[in-house]
Amino acid sequence: MNRIFVSYNDWITFILTGIIFLIGIGASVLGYPEGLSICATLVNLLFIIKFRKVIPMFILFSFIFLYTKTFNIYFIDHIGVSFWQDFQTPGIINTVLINHAIFLVFLGNLISAEVKVVKTDLFLHFKPDRVLFSVFLVCSVFILIFGLTGETIFQSGSYGTSDTVQKSTLHEYFILIFLFVMLFAPRNFACQSLLIFILLLYMIKTLLYGGRIEVVQVSLLYFYLYYVFKDKIKLKYVVLIIFSGIYFNEIVSNIRTNPADLIQGNIGQLMIPSGFFSNNHDIEYIASNEGDVIQSSARLIGLSGTAGLTPIKRGFSFISYLFSPIVPLSILPGYANLAAYEQDTYRSGGGGLISTYFFIWLGYIGPAIIAAFLAFVIRSFYQFENKLMMIYGVLLLITFPRWFAYNPVLLVKFCFYGVILYILIRLFILVLKKRQA
């Protein structure tokens, strides 16, 4: 049994982050939310340092930091976090921050930095199988062809302006299928080359249609399985990849906004990250995904204080969330999808922090509960004993851009479906063996 112990460094981080968190909460209660914003930033940085040797955790908390620092823009620089103004008030944004800080403290302290000592090469636990590899490869090619159709951003002129684009939910489920393609792929050069070729086709097609999150997730999947979990890469290269990824994301954003520049050869204009360099200190609000997500979170909290989202509706919304893997969203009430609920009246950029969702459903204990659940899954994954937890754990670790800042439904659907699919595979193999016996 792979046991993970709590180290001296874990205790030091726990004490420091606990003290800083309490100071921040005290400042917030006294009417100084900027104090909590600064403290949350310090806590986030301490967790990045704590997990510097656990690359998936280092990447996760670095991603979370992008949202944590955005609260400073609102409370310290006094700049709006989004174009959308509904419920973007100091009191409600402060509530969003409090729940974010609770989630942050619990998640970071309930995972030990000592998980790094456990070997996590998934390929040692899944044997190559040509039949299963072929089946899943065919499925992935089918999704690659039919999961995303219509005009590319170069044909429509910019991202989100074409009426012909048909994006099936299957397009993102390519990632789930491709996990099994990799796990069951023969280790020879030909199969591994075919695997990489299909992966690159998926990434290129996704980018041509303006997608980014799917590219990040499938890249993390390959990167983790072939490099991180095999301990084949050092932190300095990961940091370089992160900064390069952020820069690349800015370039893709520029191309999505105006692909004509690329066609016309205005490469230099596209190479300047619009979000990096700005001398305008008189702006009223920032234009960023992080800011939109925070405002969307504020919208949900604002709705919970009106007749639009009563406690009964919030309760049924949580039940709908739990049963969403087996109950179609189309037959559920509108408040089952909180991000879309009453968008005609109160607007937002979409999404929402996972801490806010669980605050809406369960109150202030909600962010702590979901943080404890995530920590349990990650610890179980690194103990590396149960294949079901391995499947769920790796899917959880690569889909954090979705479940943290968009919709936590991925935790009960996407990741859960991966476990169900593996169970069906095992049952199929057992039945096949019995018939052959």
Tab-separated table of C-alpha atoms in Angstrom:
chain	number	residue	atom	x	y	z
A	1	MET	CA	0.000	0.000	0.000
A	2	ASN	CA	1.336	3.430	-1.002
A	3	ARG	CA	0.954	5.601	2.079
A	4	ILE	CA	1.271	9.363	1.898
A	5	PHE	CA	2.486	11.052	5.063
A	6	VAL	CA	2.056	14.631	6.225
A	7	SER	CA	5.471	16.279	6.199
A	8	TYR	CA	7.016	19.055	8.284
A	9	ASN	CA	6.592	21.420	5.318
A	10	ASP	CA	2.875	20.543	5.157
A	11	TRP	CA	2.441	21.586	8.785
A	12	ILE	CA	4.353	24.841	8.262
A	13	THR	CA	2.208	25.704	5.236
A	14	PHE	CA	-0.954	24.801	7.161
A	15	ILE	CA	-0.059	27.141	10.036
A	16	LEU	CA	1.027	30.018	7.795
A	17	THR	CA	-1.951	29.825	5.434
A	18	GLY	CA	-4.329	29.414	8.362
A	19	ILE	CA	-3.028	32.545	10.086
A	20	ILE	CA	-3.046	34.568	6.846
A	21	PHE	CA	-6.576	33.363	6.024
A	22	LEU	CA	-7.903	34.368	9.447
A	23	ILE	CA	-6.266	37.785	9.155
A	24	GLY	CA	-7.876	38.225	5.744
A	25	ILE	CA	-11.322	37.186	6.994
A	26	GLY	CA	-10.940	39.603	9.905
A	27	ALA	CA	-10.084	42.422	7.519
A	28	SER	CA	-13.085	41.566	5.369
A	29	VAL	CA	-15.438	41.557	8.359
A	30	LEU	CA	-14.100	44.961	9.421
A	31	GLY	CA	-14.894	46.362	5.992
A	32	TYR	CA	-11.507	46.018	4.299
A	33	PRO	CA	-12.007	43.387	1.551
A	34	GLU	CA	-8.727	44.463	-0.034
A	35	GLY	CA	-7.036	42.908	3.011
A	36	LEU	CA	-8.631	39.542	2.263
A	37	SER	CA	-7.699	39.938	-1.398
A	38	ILE	CA	-4.032	40.418	-0.504
A	39	CYS	CA	-4.145	37.526	1.991
A	40	ALA	CA	-5.770	35.186	-0.558
A	41	THR	CA	-2.997	36.086	-3.002
A	42	LEU	CA	-0.342	35.235	-0.405
A	43	VAL	CA	-2.054	31.941	0.434
A	44	ASN	CA	-2.214	31.018	-3.244
A	45	LEU	CA	1.485	31.791	-3.667
A	46	LEU	CA	2.372	29.653	-0.642
A	47	PHE	CA	0.540	26.693	-2.184
A	48	ILE	CA	2.357	27.200	-5.481
A	49	ILE	CA	5.623	27.004	-3.520
A	50	LYS	CA	4.396	24.003	-1.492
A	51	PHE	CA	3.588	21.992	-4.626
A	52	ARG	CA	6.616	23.024	-6.671
A	53	LYS	CA	7.674	19.354	-6.851
A	54	VAL	CA	4.170	18.029	-7.618
A	55	ILE	CA	3.706	19.308	-11.147
A	56	PRO	CA	-0.076	18.709	-11.584
A	57	MET	CA	-0.726	20.565	-8.314
A	58	PHE	CA	1.755	23.285	-9.245
A	59	ILE	CA	-0.082	23.830	-12.531
A	60	LEU	CA	-3.505	23.736	-10.843
A	61	PHE	CA	-2.635	26.371	-8.223
A	62	SER	CA	-0.853	28.495	-10.844
A	63	PHE	CA	-4.089	28.459	-12.843
A	64	ILE	CA	-6.137	29.341	-9.757
A	65	PHE	CA	-3.732	32.232	-9.123
A	66	LEU	CA	-4.912	33.906	-12.336
A	67	TYR	CA	-8.326	34.289	-10.690
A	68	THR	CA	-7.050	35.096	-7.203
A	69	LYS	CA	-4.982	38.050	-8.417
A	70	THR	CA	-7.967	39.451	-10.334
A	71	PHE	CA	-9.683	40.310	-7.044
A	72	ASN	CA	-6.786	42.749	-6.398
A	73	ILE	CA	-7.675	44.609	-9.588
A	74	TYR	CA	-11.180	45.182	-8.244
A	75	PHE	CA	-10.460	45.948	-4.589
A	76	ILE	CA	-7.042	47.630	-4.807
A	77	ASP	CA	-6.958	49.202	-8.284
A	78	HIS	CA	-10.716	49.911	-8.165
A	79	ILE	CA	-11.218	48.724	-11.726
A	80	GLY	CA	-14.254	46.679	-12.753
A	81	VAL	CA	-13.594	43.020	-13.486
A	82	SER	CA	-16.004	42.712	-16.408
A	83	PHE	CA	-18.005	44.600	-19.003
A	84	TRP	CA	-21.116	43.000	-17.489
A	85	GLN	CA	-22.293	45.135	-14.574
A	86	ASP	CA	-25.124	43.097	-13.007
A	87	PHE	CA	-24.375	42.453	-9.314
A	88	GLN	CA	-20.805	43.714	-9.707
A	89	THR	CA	-20.814	45.424	-6.300
A	90	PRO	CA	-18.148	45.406	-3.551
A	91	GLY	CA	-20.344	43.482	-1.116
A	92	ILE	CA	-21.171	40.664	-3.522
A	93	ILE	CA	-17.653	40.472	-4.994
A	94	ASN	CA	-16.402	40.232	-1.401
A	95	THR	CA	-18.688	37.233	-0.830
A	96	VAL	CA	-17.274	35.609	-3.981
A	97	LEU	CA	-13.767	36.232	-2.616
A	98	ILE	CA	-14.564	34.779	0.825
A	99	ASN	CA	-15.818	31.540	-0.719
A	100	HIS	CA	-12.851	31.397	-3.077
A	101	ALA	CA	-10.478	31.802	-0.108
A	102	ILE	CA	-12.247	29.037	1.851
A	103	PHE	CA	-11.951	26.686	-1.120
A	104	LEU	CA	-8.297	27.609	-1.610
A	105	VAL	CA	-7.277	27.026	2.024
A	106	PHE	CA	-9.033	23.668	2.326
A	107	LEU	CA	-7.849	22.302	-1.027
A	108	GLY	CA	-4.221	23.296	-0.529
A	109	ASN	CA	-3.966	22.001	3.034
A	110	LEU	CA	-5.818	18.710	2.555
A	111	ILE	CA	-3.294	17.510	-0.029
A	112	SER	CA	0.194	16.614	1.106
A	113	ALA	CA	3.219	17.679	-0.900
A	114	GLU	CA	4.542	14.179	-0.206
A	115	VAL	CA	2.369	12.685	-2.975
A	116	LYS	CA	5.432	13.301	-5.154
A	117	VAL	CA	7.214	10.296	-3.648
A	118	VAL	CA	4.633	7.903	-5.121
A	119	LYS	CA	5.361	6.535	-8.603
A	120	THR	CA	2.435	7.257	-10.902
A	121	ASP	CA	3.225	5.731	-14.305
A	122	LEU	CA	-0.256	4.749	-15.480
A	123	PHE	CA	1.135	2.581	-18.269
A	124	LEU	CA	2.423	0.128	-15.668
A	125	HIS	CA	-1.170	-0.604	-14.661
A	126	PHE	CA	-2.850	-0.838	-18.068
A	127	LYS	CA	-1.681	-3.478	-20.533
A	128	PRO	CA	-1.604	-2.742	-24.274
A	129	ASP	CA	-4.553	-4.262	-26.136
A	130	ARG	CA	-4.730	-4.052	-29.931
A	131	VAL	CA	-8.482	-4.713	-30.093
A	132	LEU	CA	-9.418	-2.056	-27.524
A	133	PHE	CA	-6.877	0.332	-29.033
A	134	SER	CA	-8.437	-0.102	-32.480
A	135	VAL	CA	-11.997	0.331	-31.187
A	136	PHE	CA	-11.240	3.521	-29.279
A	137	LEU	CA	-9.086	4.865	-32.111
A	138	VAL	CA	-11.990	4.461	-34.562
A	139	CYS	CA	-14.310	6.203	-32.076
A	140	SER	CA	-11.866	9.096	-31.681
A	141	VAL	CA	-11.546	9.510	-35.470
A	142	PHE	CA	-15.365	9.521	-35.779
A	143	ILE	CA	-15.621	12.288	-33.164
A	144	LEU	CA	-12.754	14.166	-34.811
A	145	ILE	CA	-14.643	14.224	-38.121
A	146	PHE	CA	-18.217	14.836	-36.951
A	147	GLY	CA	-17.870	16.477	-33.513
A	148	LEU	CA	-17.195	19.928	-34.955
A	149	THR	CA	-18.473	21.147	-38.335
A	150	GLY	CA	-19.262	24.412	-40.113
A	151	GLU	CA	-17.217	27.539	-40.867
A	152	THR	CA	-13.783	28.043	-39.347
A	153	ILE	CA	-12.804	31.410	-37.851
A	154	PHE	CA	-11.059	32.267	-41.130
A	155	GLN	CA	-14.256	31.669	-43.106
A	156	SER	CA	-16.586	33.511	-40.695
A	157	GLY	CA	-14.255	36.435	-39.999
A	158	SER	CA	-13.959	36.009	-36.215
A	159	TYR	CA	-14.808	33.666	-33.368
A	160	GLY	CA	-18.491	33.337	-32.433
A	161	THR	CA	-19.915	35.114	-35.491
A	162	SER	CA	-20.801	32.092	-37.655
A	163	ASP	CA	-24.272	30.550	-37.589
A	164	THR	CA	-23.107	27.401	-39.340
A	165	VAL	CA	-20.808	26.013	-36.637
A	166	GLN	CA	-22.197	22.840	-35.094
A	167	LYS	CA	-20.288	21.820	-31.979
A	168	SER	CA	-21.414	18.559	-30.461
A	169	THR	CA	-20.658	17.721	-26.835
A	170	LEU	CA	-18.878	14.727	-28.339
A	171	HIS	CA	-16.070	17.034	-29.431
A	172	GLU	CA	-14.862	17.474	-25.855
A	173	TYR	CA	-15.539	13.798	-25.092
A	174	PHE	CA	-12.825	13.009	-27.627
A	175	ILE	CA	-10.460	13.658	-24.717
A	176	LEU	CA	-12.083	10.959	-22.602
A	177	ILE	CA	-11.947	8.445	-25.482
A	178	PHE	CA	-8.378	9.400	-26.255
A	179	LEU	CA	-7.341	8.586	-22.699
A	180	PHE	CA	-8.212	4.949	-23.405
A	181	VAL	CA	-6.540	5.122	-26.816
A	182	MET	CA	-3.294	6.015	-25.029
A	183	LEU	CA	-3.700	3.509	-22.203
A	184	PHE	CA	-4.360	0.555	-24.523
A	185	ALA	CA	-2.041	1.582	-27.376
A	186	PRO	CA	0.756	-0.869	-28.214
A	187	ARG	CA	4.100	0.625	-27.247
A	188	ASN	CA	5.620	0.278	-30.747
A	189	PHE	CA	6.688	3.221	-32.885
A	190	ALA	CA	3.913	2.896	-35.494
A	191	CYS	CA	1.019	2.976	-32.994
A	192	GLN	CA	2.562	5.775	-30.962
A	193	SER	CA	3.134	7.838	-34.123
A	194	LEU	CA	-0.492	7.286	-35.206
A	195	LEU	CA	-1.622	8.364	-31.758
A	196	ILE	CA	0.327	11.622	-31.970
A	197	PHE	CA	-0.945	12.268	-35.508
A	198	ILE	CA	-4.615	11.982	-34.427
A	199	LEU	CA	-3.897	14.158	-31.401
A	200	LEU	CA	-2.377	16.912	-33.553
A	201	LEU	CA	-5.306	16.786	-35.987
A	202	TYR	CA	-7.738	17.274	-33.102
A	203	MET	CA	-5.768	20.213	-31.721
A	204	ILE	CA	-5.443	21.923	-35.124
A	205	LYS	CA	-9.142	21.489	-35.939
A	206	THR	CA	-10.162	22.806	-32.522
A	207	LEU	CA	-7.972	25.889	-32.960
A	208	LEU	CA	-9.376	26.489	-36.461
A	209	TYR	CA	-12.836	26.728	-34.924
A	210	GLY	CA	-11.652	29.058	-32.170
A	211	GLY	CA	-11.515	26.475	-29.377
A	212	ARG	CA	-8.835	26.669	-26.695
A	213	ILE	CA	-9.903	24.795	-23.558
A	214	GLU	CA	-10.079	21.426	-25.331
A	215	VAL	CA	-6.561	21.982	-26.682
A	216	VAL	CA	-5.273	22.742	-23.184
A	217	GLN	CA	-6.978	19.676	-21.712
A	218	VAL	CA	-5.831	17.164	-24.324
A	219	SER	CA	-2.303	18.636	-24.169
A	220	LEU	CA	-2.281	18.169	-20.394
A	221	LEU	CA	-3.479	14.588	-20.847
A	222	TYR	CA	-0.589	13.688	-23.141
A	223	PHE	CA	1.922	15.737	-21.138
A	224	TYR	CA	0.935	14.133	-17.832
A	225	LEU	CA	0.822	10.524	-19.036
A	226	TYR	CA	4.028	10.561	-21.054
A	227	TYR	CA	6.176	12.986	-19.081
A	228	VAL	CA	4.899	14.145	-15.678
A	229	PHE	CA	3.659	10.851	-14.247
A	230	LYS	CA	6.829	9.167	-15.496
A	231	ASP	CA	8.912	11.887	-13.797
A	232	LYS	CA	10.644	12.784	-17.068
A	233	ILE	CA	10.471	16.559	-16.793
A	234	LYS	CA	11.858	19.133	-14.374
A	235	LEU	CA	10.038	22.099	-12.841
A	236	LYS	CA	12.043	24.742	-14.734
A	237	TYR	CA	10.801	23.335	-18.031
A	238	VAL	CA	7.236	23.251	-16.707
A	239	VAL	CA	7.473	26.937	-15.770
A	240	LEU	CA	8.786	27.684	-19.254
A	241	ILE	CA	5.889	25.737	-20.788
A	242	ILE	CA	3.357	27.591	-18.594
A	243	PHE	CA	4.618	31.037	-19.656
A	244	SER	CA	4.825	29.909	-23.274
A	245	GLY	CA	1.281	28.550	-22.989
A	246	ILE	CA	-0.021	31.843	-21.581
A	247	TYR	CA	1.656	33.737	-24.413
A	248	PHE	CA	0.304	31.290	-27.011
A	249	ASN	CA	-3.176	31.651	-25.523
A	250	GLU	CA	-2.957	35.441	-25.978
A	251	ILE	CA	-1.892	34.998	-29.607
A	252	VAL	CA	-4.771	32.592	-30.284
A	253	SER	CA	-7.121	35.102	-28.662
A	254	ASN	CA	-5.852	37.804	-31.055
A	255	ILE	CA	-6.378	35.499	-34.036
A	256	ARG	CA	-9.875	34.552	-32.873
A	257	THR	CA	-10.795	38.230	-32.610
A	258	ASN	CA	-9.434	39.190	-36.021
A	259	PRO	CA	-8.250	36.251	-38.187
A	260	ALA	CA	-8.040	38.616	-41.176
A	261	ASP	CA	-4.733	39.936	-39.776
A	262	LEU	CA	-3.193	36.489	-40.190
A	263	ILE	CA	-4.567	36.089	-43.709
A	264	GLN	CA	-3.305	39.540	-44.704
A	265	GLY	CA	0.121	38.873	-43.241
A	266	ASN	CA	-0.060	41.290	-40.294
A	267	ILE	CA	1.879	38.842	-38.143
A	268	GLY	CA	3.575	41.473	-35.996
A	269	GLN	CA	0.248	42.830	-34.759
A	270	LEU	CA	-0.882	39.352	-33.737
A	271	MET	CA	2.348	38.626	-31.871
A	272	ILE	CA	1.697	41.408	-29.324
A	273	PRO	CA	-0.344	39.947	-26.427
A	274	SER	CA	-3.174	42.405	-25.919
A	275	GLY	CA	-3.564	41.484	-22.272
A	276	PHE	CA	0.102	41.973	-21.353
A	277	PHE	CA	1.005	45.510	-22.277
A	278	SER	CA	-1.278	48.423	-21.559
A	279	ASN	CA	-0.423	51.912	-20.385
A	280	ASN	CA	-4.040	52.894	-19.944
A	281	HIS	CA	-4.667	53.331	-16.228
A	282	ASP	CA	-7.997	55.072	-16.750
A	283	ILE	CA	-9.950	52.039	-17.917
A	284	GLU	CA	-13.275	51.317	-16.247
A	285	TYR	CA	-13.047	47.533	-16.442
A	286	ILE	CA	-10.723	44.797	-17.603
A	287	ALA	CA	-11.577	42.435	-20.444
A	288	SER	CA	-10.511	38.964	-19.334
A	289	ASN	CA	-11.912	35.508	-18.833
A	290	GLU	CA	-10.972	35.649	-15.145
A	291	GLY	CA	-12.919	38.877	-14.630
A	292	ASP	CA	-15.976	37.560	-16.478
A	293	VAL	CA	-15.974	34.402	-14.348
A	294	ILE	CA	-15.807	36.435	-11.120
A	295	GLN	CA	-18.689	38.650	-12.298
A	296	SER	CA	-20.668	35.539	-13.298
A	297	SER	CA	-20.090	34.203	-9.791
A	298	ALA	CA	-21.316	37.501	-8.340
A	299	ARG	CA	-24.411	37.209	-10.532
A	300	LEU	CA	-25.256	33.824	-9.012
A	301	ILE	CA	-24.859	35.152	-5.480
A	302	GLY	CA	-26.918	38.211	-6.388
A	303	LEU	CA	-29.679	35.999	-7.768
A	304	SER	CA	-29.705	33.971	-4.559
A	305	GLY	CA	-30.626	37.156	-2.705
A	306	THR	CA	-33.633	37.810	-4.915
A	307	ALA	CA	-36.839	35.965	-5.691
A	308	GLY	CA	-35.117	34.652	-8.814
A	309	LEU	CA	-33.184	31.945	-6.950
A	310	THR	CA	-35.013	30.948	-3.775
A	311	PRO	CA	-33.633	28.408	-1.279
A	312	ILE	CA	-36.003	25.776	-2.691
A	313	LYS	CA	-34.753	26.378	-6.223
A	314	ARG	CA	-31.168	26.242	-4.991
A	315	GLY	CA	-31.862	22.920	-3.303
A	316	PHE	CA	-33.445	21.438	-6.420
A	317	SER	CA	-30.570	22.820	-8.482
A	318	PHE	CA	-28.124	20.835	-6.330
A	319	ILE	CA	-30.205	17.669	-6.672
A	320	SER	CA	-30.300	18.221	-10.437
A	321	TYR	CA	-26.521	18.583	-10.391
A	322	LEU	CA	-26.067	15.248	-8.613
A	323	PHE	CA	-28.401	13.416	-10.991
A	324	SER	CA	-27.238	15.168	-14.169
A	325	PRO	CA	-25.200	12.111	-15.322
A	326	ILE	CA	-28.410	10.095	-15.787
A	327	VAL	CA	-31.079	12.796	-16.260
A	328	PRO	CA	-31.065	14.872	-19.505
A	329	LEU	CA	-30.739	18.615	-18.920
A	330	SER	CA	-33.615	19.220	-21.353
A	331	ILE	CA	-36.202	17.788	-18.935
A	332	LEU	CA	-34.851	19.617	-15.887
A	333	PRO	CA	-36.048	23.075	-14.778
A	334	GLY	CA	-34.136	26.162	-15.950
A	335	TYR	CA	-32.343	26.673	-12.635
A	336	ALA	CA	-30.683	23.272	-13.023
A	337	ASN	CA	-28.144	25.139	-15.178
A	338	LEU	CA	-27.256	28.083	-12.948
A	339	ALA	CA	-24.873	29.684	-15.446
A	340	ALA	CA	-27.689	30.095	-17.995
A	341	TYR	CA	-30.502	30.818	-15.527
A	342	GLU	CA	-32.180	34.224	-16.071
A	343	GLN	CA	-29.448	35.389	-18.445
A	344	ASP	CA	-32.080	37.415	-20.310
A	345	THR	CA	-32.582	39.572	-17.210
A	346	TYR	CA	-29.181	39.521	-15.509
A	347	ARG	CA	-26.269	39.213	-17.930
A	348	SER	CA	-22.823	37.745	-17.536
A	349	GLY	CA	-19.985	36.319	-19.566
A	350	GLY	CA	-20.833	32.798	-18.443
A	351	GLY	CA	-19.313	30.220	-16.145
A	352	GLY	CA	-18.623	30.670	-12.442
A	353	LEU	CA	-16.129	29.645	-9.767
A	354	ILE	CA	-16.671	26.184	-8.295
A	355	SER	CA	-16.598	27.713	-4.807
A	356	THR	CA	-19.550	29.949	-5.714
A	357	TYR	CA	-21.610	27.084	-7.108
A	358	PHE	CA	-21.230	25.120	-3.890
A	359	PHE	CA	-21.879	28.204	-1.789
A	360	ILE	CA	-25.183	28.648	-3.638
A	361	TRP	CA	-26.068	25.012	-2.999
A	362	LEU	CA	-24.707	24.408	0.513
A	363	GLY	CA	-23.797	27.769	2.063
A	364	TYR	CA	-20.336	28.629	3.388
A	365	ILE	CA	-19.641	24.949	4.155
A	366	GLY	CA	-20.044	24.160	0.447
A	367	PRO	CA	-16.618	25.369	-0.765
A	368	ALA	CA	-14.952	23.402	2.063
A	369	ILE	CA	-16.903	20.235	1.181
A	370	ILE	CA	-16.038	20.274	-2.515
A	371	ALA	CA	-12.407	21.115	-1.709
A	372	ALA	CA	-12.281	18.114	0.661
A	373	PHE	CA	-13.776	15.869	-2.051
A	374	LEU	CA	-11.247	17.017	-4.650
A	375	ALA	CA	-8.400	16.544	-2.177
A	376	PHE	CA	-9.637	13.010	-1.419
A	377	VAL	CA	-9.707	12.118	-5.125
A	378	ILE	CA	-6.218	13.522	-5.726
A	379	ARG	CA	-4.775	11.719	-2.679
A	380	SER	CA	-6.456	8.474	-3.782
A	381	PHE	CA	-5.078	8.886	-7.291
A	382	TYR	CA	-1.531	9.260	-5.992
A	383	GLN	CA	-1.911	6.242	-3.711
A	384	PHE	CA	-2.213	4.418	-7.015
A	385	GLU	CA	-4.107	1.324	-5.880
A	386	ASN	CA	-7.550	1.520	-7.468
A	387	LYS	CA	-7.823	1.736	-11.263
A	388	LEU	CA	-11.205	3.452	-11.037
A	389	MET	CA	-9.644	6.238	-8.961
A	390	MET	CA	-6.768	6.403	-11.438
A	391	ILE	CA	-9.193	7.028	-14.310
A	392	TYR	CA	-11.280	9.528	-12.355
A	393	GLY	CA	-8.194	11.211	-10.932
A	394	VAL	CA	-6.390	11.802	-14.215
A	395	LEU	CA	-9.568	13.162	-15.837
A	396	LEU	CA	-10.055	15.486	-12.865
A	397	LEU	CA	-6.454	16.727	-13.079
A	398	ILE	CA	-6.693	17.635	-16.770
A	399	THR	CA	-10.187	19.205	-16.789
A	400	PHE	CA	-9.641	21.804	-14.045
A	401	PRO	CA	-10.072	24.737	-16.502
A	402	ARG	CA	-13.680	23.583	-16.872
A	403	TRP	CA	-14.733	22.459	-13.399
A	404	PHE	CA	-12.919	25.239	-11.528
A	405	ALA	CA	-14.013	28.245	-13.582
A	406	TYR	CA	-16.866	27.152	-15.827
A	407	ASN	CA	-19.137	24.441	-14.481
A	408	PRO	CA	-18.465	21.738	-11.845
A	409	VAL	CA	-20.829	19.396	-13.688
A	410	LEU	CA	-17.723	17.819	-15.259
A	411	LEU	CA	-16.979	16.215	-11.900
A	412	VAL	CA	-20.209	14.199	-12.011
A	413	LYS	CA	-20.436	13.728	-15.789
A	414	PHE	CA	-17.197	13.794	-17.783
A	415	CYS	CA	-14.975	12.270	-15.085
A	416	PHE	CA	-17.707	9.898	-13.902
A	417	TYR	CA	-18.390	8.696	-17.456
A	418	GLY	CA	-14.724	7.766	-17.740
A	419	VAL	CA	-15.096	5.467	-14.734
A	420	ILE	CA	-18.313	3.946	-16.120
A	421	LEU	CA	-16.648	3.337	-19.475
A	422	TYR	CA	-13.746	1.521	-17.829
A	423	ILE	CA	-16.170	-0.638	-15.815
A	424	LEU	CA	-17.951	-1.594	-19.051
A	425	ILE	CA	-14.597	-2.473	-20.622
A	426	ARG	CA	-13.731	-4.750	-17.697
A	427	LEU	CA	-17.156	-6.431	-17.829
A	428	PHE	CA	-16.785	-6.982	-21.577
A	429	ILE	CA	-13.356	-8.583	-21.081
A	430	LEU	CA	-14.685	-10.863	-18.303
A	431	VAL	CA	-17.626	-12.009	-20.419
A	432	LEU	CA	-15.307	-12.640	-23.359
A	433	LYS	CA	-12.955	-14.723	-21.220
A	434	LYS	CA	-15.827	-16.822	-19.861
A	435	ARG	CA	-17.072	-17.586	-23.362
A	436	GLN	CA	-13.587	-18.580	-24.463
A	437	ALA	CA	-13.101	-20.817	-21.414
